[in-house]
CSV table of C-alpha atoms and ligand atoms in Angstrom, one decimal:
chain,number,residue,atom,x,y,z
A,1,MET,CA,0.1,-0.1,-0.1
A,2,HIS,CA,1.3,3.3,-1.2
A,3,LEU,CA,0.4,6.5,0.6
A,4,ALA,CA,1.3,10.0,-0.8
A,5,VAL,CA,0.7,13.1,1.0
A,6,VAL,CA,0.4,16.4,-1.3
A,7,VAL,CA,0.9,19.6,0.6
A,8,PRO,CA,0.7,22.9,-1.2
A,9,ALA,CA,2.6,26.1,0.2
A,10,PHE,CA,3.0,29.9,-0.5
A,11,ASN,CA,5.2,31.3,1.7
A,12,GLU,CA,5.2,28.8,4.4
A,13,SER,CA,9.3,28.7,5.6
A,14,GLU,CA,8.3,29.0,9.2
A,15,ALA,CA,5.8,26.4,9.5
A,16,LEU,CA,6.9,24.0,6.8
A,17,ARG,CA,9.5,22.6,9.4
A,18,GLU,CA,6.9,22.1,11.8
A,19,PHE,CA,4.5,20.5,9.8
A,20,HIS,CA,7.3,17.6,8.4
A,21,LEU,CA,8.4,17.2,12.1
A,22,ARG,CA,4.2,16.4,12.8
A,23,LEU,CA,3.5,14.1,9.7
A,24,ALA,CA,7.0,12.5,9.6
A,25,ALA,CA,5.9,11.3,12.9
A,26,VAL,CA,2.5,10.1,11.6
A,27,PHE,CA,4.3,8.2,9.1
A,28,ASP,CA,6.2,6.4,11.2
A,29,LYS,CA,3.8,5.0,13.0
A,30,LEU,CA,1.8,4.1,10.0
A,31,ASP,CA,3.1,0.4,10.0
A,32,GLY,CA,3.2,-1.3,6.5
A,33,MET,CA,2.7,1.8,4.3
A,34,ARG,CA,5.1,3.1,2.1
A,35,CYS,CA,4.8,6.6,2.7
A,36,GLU,CA,5.7,9.6,0.8
A,37,VAL,CA,4.8,13.6,0.9
A,38,LEU,CA,5.1,15.7,-2.1
A,39,TYR,CA,5.5,19.7,-1.5
A,40,VAL,CA,4.2,22.1,-3.8
A,41,ASP,CA,6.1,25.4,-3.7
A,42,ASP,CA,3.2,27.9,-5.2
A,43,GLY,CA,5.6,30.3,-6.5
A,44,SER,CA,6.9,31.4,-2.9
A,45,ARG,CA,8.6,34.6,-2.5
A,46,ASP,CA,10.4,33.8,0.9
A,47,ASP,CA,12.5,30.7,1.5
A,48,THR,CA,10.4,28.1,1.2
A,49,TYR,CA,11.3,26.4,-1.2
A,50,SER,CA,14.6,25.8,0.3
A,51,VAL,CA,13.3,24.8,3.0
A,52,MET,CA,11.5,22.0,0.9
A,53,CYS,CA,14.9,21.0,-0.5
A,54,SER,CA,16.5,20.7,2.7
A,55,LEU,CA,13.3,18.5,4.1
A,56,ARG,CA,14.2,16.1,0.8
A,57,ASP,CA,17.7,15.9,1.1
A,58,ALA,CA,17.2,14.8,4.7
A,59,ASP,CA,14.0,12.2,4.1
A,60,ALA,CA,13.9,10.0,1.2
A,61,ARG,CA,10.1,10.2,1.3
A,62,VAL,CA,10.0,13.7,0.6
A,63,SER,CA,9.4,14.7,-3.0
A,64,THR,CA,9.4,18.4,-4.2
A,65,LEU,CA,7.8,20.2,-7.0
A,66,LYS,CA,8.3,24.2,-7.5
A,67,LEU,CA,5.6,25.9,-10.0
A,68,SER,CA,6.8,28.6,-12.0
A,69,ARG,CA,5.1,31.3,-10.4
A,70,ASN,CA,2.1,31.8,-7.8
A,71,PHE,CA,-0.7,29.9,-9.4
A,72,GLY,CA,-2.9,30.1,-6.5
A,73,LYS,CA,-4.1,27.3,-4.2
A,74,GLU,CA,-6.3,25.5,-6.2
A,75,LEU,CA,-3.5,24.9,-9.3
A,76,ALA,CA,-0.8,24.2,-6.8
A,77,LEU,CA,-3.4,21.4,-5.4
A,78,THR,CA,-3.9,20.2,-9.0
A,79,ALA,CA,-0.5,20.0,-9.7
A,80,GLY,CA,0.4,17.9,-7.0
A,81,LEU,CA,-2.4,15.3,-7.6
A,82,ASP,CA,-1.1,15.4,-11.3
A,83,HIS,CA,2.4,14.2,-9.8
A,84,VAL,CA,1.6,11.8,-7.5
A,85,ASP,CA,0.3,7.7,-8.1
A,86,ALA,CA,-0.6,5.9,-5.0
A,87,ASP,CA,-3.4,4.0,-3.8
A,88,ALA,CA,-4.5,6.7,-1.3
A,89,VAL,CA,-3.7,10.4,-1.5
A,90,VAL,CA,-3.7,12.8,1.5
A,91,VAL,CA,-4.3,16.7,0.7
A,92,ILE,CA,-3.3,19.1,3.8
A,93,ASP,CA,-2.6,22.5,4.3
A,94,ALA,CA,1.3,23.1,5.0
A,95,ASP,CA,0.1,25.9,7.9
A,96,LEU,CA,-0.7,23.0,10.6
A,97,GLN,CA,-4.2,23.9,10.5
A,98,ASP,CA,-5.2,20.4,9.6
A,99,PRO,CA,-3.7,18.3,11.9
A,100,PRO,CA,-1.7,15.8,10.3
A,101,GLU,CA,-2.2,13.2,13.0
A,102,LEU,CA,-6.1,12.9,11.8
A,103,ILE,CA,-3.9,11.2,8.8
A,104,PRO,CA,-4.3,7.3,10.2
A,105,THR,CA,-8.6,8.0,11.1
A,106,PHE,CA,-9.1,8.8,7.5
A,107,ILE,CA,-6.8,5.9,6.2
A,108,ALA,CA,-9.0,3.7,8.4
A,109,HIS,CA,-12.1,4.9,6.9
A,110,TRP,CA,-10.2,4.4,3.3
A,111,ARG,CA,-10.2,0.6,4.5
A,112,GLU,CA,-13.1,0.3,5.0
A,113,GLY,CA,-14.0,0.9,1.6
A,114,TYR,CA,-14.4,5.0,0.9
A,115,ASP,CA,-13.1,6.5,-1.6
A,116,VAL,CA,-13.3,9.9,-0.5
A,117,VAL,CA,-12.8,10.9,3.4
A,118,TYR,CA,-12.9,14.6,4.1
A,119,GLY,CA,-12.4,16.6,7.4
A,120,THR,CA,-15.6,18.8,8.2
A,121,ARG,CA,-14.7,21.8,11.0
A,122,ALA,CA,-16.5,21.1,14.0
A,123,SER,CA,-14.6,24.4,15.1
A,124,ARG,CA,-12.2,27.0,13.5
A,125,ALA,CA,-9.7,28.2,16.1
A,126,GLY,CA,-8.2,31.2,15.5
A,127,GLU,CA,-10.3,32.6,12.6
A,128,SER,CA,-12.0,35.8,13.1
A,129,ARG,CA,-15.7,36.4,13.5
A,130,LEU,CA,-15.9,37.9,9.9
A,131,LYS,CA,-14.0,34.7,8.2
A,132,LYS,CA,-16.6,32.3,9.8
A,133,LEU,CA,-19.9,33.8,9.5
A,134,THR,CA,-18.6,34.4,5.6
A,135,ALA,CA,-17.7,31.1,5.0
A,136,SER,CA,-20.6,30.1,6.6
A,137,ALA,CA,-22.8,32.3,4.5
A,138,PHE,CA,-21.1,30.9,1.4
A,139,TYR,CA,-21.2,27.3,1.9
A,140,ARG,CA,-25.2,27.2,2.6
A,141,VAL,CA,-25.5,29.7,-0.7
A,142,MET,CA,-23.4,26.9,-2.7
A,143,GLU,CA,-25.4,24.4,-0.9
A,144,ARG,CA,-29.0,25.9,-2.1
A,145,LEU,CA,-27.5,27.0,-5.6
A,146,SER,CA,-25.5,23.6,-6.7
A,147,ASN,CA,-26.6,20.7,-8.1
A,148,THR,CA,-23.2,19.3,-7.0
A,149,PRO,CA,-23.7,19.6,-3.2
A,150,VAL,CA,-20.2,20.8,-1.5
A,151,PRO,CA,-20.2,19.6,1.8
A,152,ARG,CA,-20.6,22.2,4.3
A,153,ASP,CA,-17.4,23.2,6.0
A,154,THR,CA,-15.4,21.2,4.8
A,155,GLY,CA,-11.9,22.6,3.5
A,156,ASP,CA,-9.5,20.9,1.0
A,157,PHE,CA,-8.1,18.3,3.8
A,158,ARG,CA,-8.9,15.4,2.6
A,159,LEU,CA,-7.9,11.7,1.8
A,160,LEU,CA,-8.6,10.2,-2.1
A,161,SER,CA,-8.4,6.4,-3.2
A,162,ARG,CA,-7.0,5.7,-6.6
A,163,ARG,CA,-10.0,5.8,-8.3
A,164,ALA,CA,-11.1,9.3,-6.9
A,165,LEU,CA,-7.5,10.6,-7.8
A,166,ASP,CA,-7.8,9.4,-11.3
A,167,GLY,CA,-11.1,11.2,-11.4
A,168,MET,CA,-9.7,14.0,-10.4
A,169,LYS,CA,-6.9,13.8,-12.8
A,170,GLN,CA,-9.6,13.7,-15.7
A,171,LEU,CA,-11.0,17.1,-14.8
A,172,ARG,CA,-8.8,19.7,-16.7
A,173,GLU,CA,-11.2,23.0,-16.5
A,174,ARG,CA,-9.1,26.1,-15.8
A,175,GLN,CA,-11.4,27.8,-13.0
A,176,ARG,CA,-11.2,25.1,-10.6
A,177,PHE,CA,-13.2,24.7,-7.4
A,178,MET,CA,-11.2,22.5,-6.0
A,179,LYS,CA,-14.2,21.4,-3.2
A,180,GLY,CA,-16.6,20.9,-5.9
A,181,LEU,CA,-14.7,18.9,-8.1
A,182,PHE,CA,-13.9,16.8,-5.1
A,183,THR,CA,-17.5,16.3,-4.7
A,184,TRP,CA,-18.3,16.0,-8.4
A,185,VAL,CA,-16.2,13.0,-8.2
A,186,GLY,CA,-18.6,10.8,-6.5
A,187,PHE,CA,-17.8,7.2,-5.0
A,188,LYS,CA,-18.6,6.8,-1.3
A,189,GLN,CA,-18.0,9.7,0.8
A,190,LEU,CA,-17.3,10.1,4.5
A,191,SER,CA,-17.0,13.1,6.5
A,192,VAL,CA,-14.6,13.1,9.7
A,193,PRO,CA,-15.6,16.2,12.1
A,194,TYR,CA,-12.5,17.9,13.4
A,195,ASP,CA,-11.5,21.0,15.0
A,196,ARG,CA,-9.6,23.3,13.3
A,197,ASP,CA,-6.4,24.8,14.9
A,198,PRO,CA,-5.1,28.3,14.7
A,199,ARG,CA,-2.1,28.9,11.9
A,200,PHE,CA,0.9,27.7,12.9
A,201,ALA,CA,3.1,30.7,11.7
A,202,GLY,CA,2.4,33.5,8.9
A,203,THR,CA,-0.6,34.9,8.0
A,204,THR,CA,-3.6,33.4,5.7
A,205,LYS,CA,-2.7,34.2,2.1
A,206,PHE,CA,-6.8,34.7,1.4
A,207,ASN,CA,-7.9,38.4,2.0
A,208,TYR,CA,-11.6,38.8,1.5
A,209,TRP,CA,-11.2,40.0,-2.0
A,210,ARG,CA,-9.5,36.7,-2.9
A,211,LEU,CA,-12.1,35.2,-1.2
A,212,TRP,CA,-14.7,36.8,-3.0
A,213,ASN,CA,-13.7,36.0,-6.2
A,214,PHE,CA,-12.8,32.2,-5.1
A,215,ALA,CA,-16.4,31.9,-3.9
A,216,LEU,CA,-17.8,33.4,-7.2
A,217,ASP,CA,-15.6,30.6,-9.1
A,218,GLY,CA,-17.3,28.2,-6.7
A,219,ILE,CA,-20.9,29.5,-7.8
A,220,THR,CA,-20.3,30.1,-11.2
A,221,SER,CA,-18.5,27.0,-11.8
A,222,PHE,CA,-21.4,24.4,-10.2
A,223,SER,CA,-24.1,26.3,-10.6
A,224,GLY,CA,-26.3,28.1,-13.3
A,225,ALA,CA,-28.4,29.9,-11.0
A,226,PRO,CA,-27.4,33.2,-11.5
A,227,LEU,CA,-28.2,32.8,-15.1
A,228,LYS,CA,-31.7,31.5,-14.2
A,229,ALA,CA,-32.0,34.2,-12.4
A,230,ALA,CA,-31.5,37.0,-14.7
A,231,THR,CA,-33.9,35.3,-16.8
A,232,TYR,CA,-36.5,35.0,-14.2
A,233,VAL,CA,-35.7,38.5,-13.0
A,234,GLY,CA,-35.3,39.9,-16.7
A,235,SER,CA,-39.1,38.3,-18.1
A,236,PHE,CA,-40.7,39.5,-14.6
A,237,THR,CA,-39.6,43.0,-15.4
A,238,ALA,CA,-40.7,43.0,-19.0
A,239,MET,CA,-44.2,41.6,-17.8
A,240,ILE,CA,-44.7,44.7,-15.5
A,241,ALA,CA,-43.1,47.1,-17.8
A,242,PHE,CA,-45.5,45.7,-20.5
A,243,ILE,CA,-48.8,45.8,-18.4
A,244,TYR,CA,-48.1,49.4,-17.4
A,245,GLY,CA,-47.3,50.0,-21.0
A,246,VAL,CA,-50.7,49.0,-21.8
A,247,TRP,CA,-52.3,51.1,-18.8
A,248,VAL,CA,-50.7,54.1,-20.2
A,249,LEU,CA,-51.5,53.8,-23.8
A,250,ILE,CA,-55.8,53.0,-22.8
A,251,LYS,CA,-55.0,56.1,-20.3
A,252,ALA,CA,-53.8,58.4,-23.2
A,253,LEU,CA,-56.4,57.1,-25.4
A,254,VAL,CA,-59.4,57.7,-22.9
A,255,TRP,CA,-58.4,61.0,-21.1
A,256,GLY,CA,-55.7,62.3,-23.9
A,257,ASP,CA,-52.4,63.1,-23.1
A,258,THR,CA,-51.4,65.8,-20.3
A,259,VAL,CA,-47.9,66.2,-20.4
A,260,LYS,CA,-47.0,65.0,-17.0
A,261,GLY,CA,-45.6,61.6,-16.5
A,262,TYR,CA,-41.8,62.9,-16.2
A,263,PRO,CA,-41.4,60.8,-12.9
A,264,SER,CA,-42.8,57.6,-14.2
A,265,LEU,CA,-41.1,57.7,-17.3
A,266,MET,CA,-37.7,57.9,-15.3
A,267,LEU,CA,-38.7,55.2,-13.2
A,268,VAL,CA,-39.2,53.3,-15.9
A,269,VAL,CA,-36.0,53.8,-17.8
A,270,LEU,CA,-34.0,53.7,-14.8
A,271,PHE,CA,-35.2,50.8,-13.5
A,272,LEU,CA,-35.1,48.8,-17.1
A,273,GLY,CA,-31.9,49.8,-17.5
A,274,GLY,CA,-30.6,48.8,-13.9
A,275,VAL,CA,-32.1,45.1,-14.5
A,276,GLN,CA,-30.4,45.0,-17.7
A,277,LEU,CA,-27.2,45.9,-16.6
A,278,VAL,CA,-27.2,43.4,-13.9
A,279,ALA,CA,-28.4,40.6,-16.4
A,280,LEU,CA,-25.5,41.7,-18.7
A,281,GLY,CA,-23.4,41.6,-15.9
A,282,VAL,CA,-24.4,37.9,-15.2
A,283,ILE,CA,-23.9,36.9,-18.4
A,284,GLY,CA,-20.6,38.9,-18.7
A,285,GLU,CA,-19.1,36.6,-15.3
A,286,TYR,CA,-20.0,33.3,-17.6
A,287,LEU,CA,-18.7,34.7,-20.9
A,288,GLY,CA,-15.6,35.3,-19.4
A,289,ARG,CA,-15.0,32.3,-17.9
A,290,LEU,CA,-15.7,30.8,-21.1
A,291,TYR,CA,-13.4,32.8,-22.7
A,292,VAL,CA,-10.7,31.7,-20.0
A,293,GLU,CA,-11.1,28.4,-20.7
A,294,ALA,CA,-11.5,28.9,-24.7
A,295,LYS,CA,-7.7,29.6,-24.3
A,296,GLN,CA,-6.7,26.4,-23.4
A,297,ARG,CA,-3.9,27.2,-21.7
A,298,PRO,CA,-2.2,24.7,-19.6
A,299,LEU,CA,-3.2,25.2,-15.9
A,300,TYR,CA,0.4,25.6,-14.6
A,301,LEU,CA,4.1,25.2,-15.5
A,302,THR,CA,6.7,23.6,-13.4
A,303,ASP,CA,10.1,25.0,-12.8
A,304,GLU,CA,11.3,21.5,-11.4
A,305,PHE,CA,10.2,18.2,-9.7
A,306,VAL,CA,12.4,16.4,-8.0
A,307,ALA,CA,10.7,13.0,-7.0
A,308,ALA,CA,11.6,11.4,-3.4
A,309,ALA,CA,14.7,9.4,-3.3
A,310,GLU,CA,12.8,6.2,-2.4
A,311,ASN,CA,11.1,5.4,-5.4
A,312,PRO,CA,12.7,7.1,-8.4
A,313,ALA,CA,11.4,3.7,-10.5
A,314,ASP,CA,7.8,5.5,-9.7
A,315,ARG,CA,7.8,7.5,-12.5
B,1,UDP,N1,-1.9,28.4,-0.8
B,1,UDP,C1,-1.2,28.2,-1.8
B,1,UDP,N2,-1.2,29.1,-2.6
B,1,UDP,C2,-1.7,30.3,-2.6
B,1,UDP,C3,-2.4,30.5,-1.0
B,1,UDP,C4,-2.2,30.0,-0.8
B,1,UDP,O1,-0.2,26.9,-2.2
B,1,UDP,O2,-1.7,31.0,-3.4
B,1,UDP,C5,-1.5,27.4,0.6
B,1,UDP,C6,-1.0,27.7,1.7
B,1,UDP,O3,0.6,27.5,1.9
B,1,UDP,C7,-1.5,26.7,3.0
B,1,UDP,C8,-3.0,26.6,2.1
B,1,UDP,O4,-2.7,26.8,0.9
B,1,UDP,O5,-0.5,25.6,2.8
B,1,UDP,C9,-4.2,27.2,2.6
B,1,UDP,O6,-4.0,28.5,2.8
B,1,UDP,P1,-4.3,29.5,3.9
B,1,UDP,O7,-3.8,29.0,5.0
B,1,UDP,O8,-3.8,30.7,3.4
B,1,UDP,O9,-5.7,29.8,3.5
B,1,UDP,P2,-7.0,29.7,5.1
B,1,UDP,O10,-6.6,28.7,6.0
B,1,UDP,O11,-6.8,30.8,5.8
B,1,UDP,O12,-8.2,29.5,4.3
B,2,MG,MG1,-4.9,28.0,6.6
């Protein structure tokens, strides 16, 4: 049995050594499994990559992958998954917010026959009220809108079986909302609650602007609901406008036109203009994403990949 752990990291040099210590301790306890960890450097600007290299030199179970620039967590994860080939893969953050000690539990459930075992945050320590609030609002909106329900309060921390991994590798879309893709893959999935720790060191890489864009990507890649809403709002307004138009016509025919009506005119023009802009904006969001897909660019570029010393023949 072969276990691979994929760790995306962006400016995590402070946390990485501690992370590896805790992960290595977990590996040591997993008897009878060949364990490997792949650190993906997502274009860090600090010395994250050199820390990774020194970990690799000291431990034969470590592979490193360096991307050519910062592509964002979703793509760093994708790159990592592309470069591993194992019976089970665990995806985990480098900042120790997801405890590596939970991996044996994931493996036990995988042995029971689950293909995707994911950690659900029972609590989130060290995160601001606003972050928790917006996160939970997002999961609830996603739940309502999407036909691939993304489990609540679930990050990317999870284990994938080989067939789930192979499924993930086939998904080559560019706007990648990984949580949604993991769910899309299907198979037998299980949630394991855990308490999310505060960051070991450094600060979060996601400010609210990034999170908002992340949420937009999530919603537009897994739901056409905003498009539908635009259609409904548009048709509803058009209907009201039509009825009002008929009323205005009848009024003018019966009582004659007394040049009033400036307020209602402005009202209608502004309202219709507004609705049209909203609908256009929604269409634009989807169009913009189609445009990105149409360019067919590679998802990421690799700067350097060094496989773990233990299994050079694998690739
Ligand atoms: N990360 C990454 N590329 C990025 C941003 C983040 O690889 O552009 C990694 C980061 O190093 C960490 C994980 O993704 O291992 C989660 O990021 P972070 O802890 O900042 O997010 P949060 O836990 O606050 O949601
Ligand atoms: Mg974090």
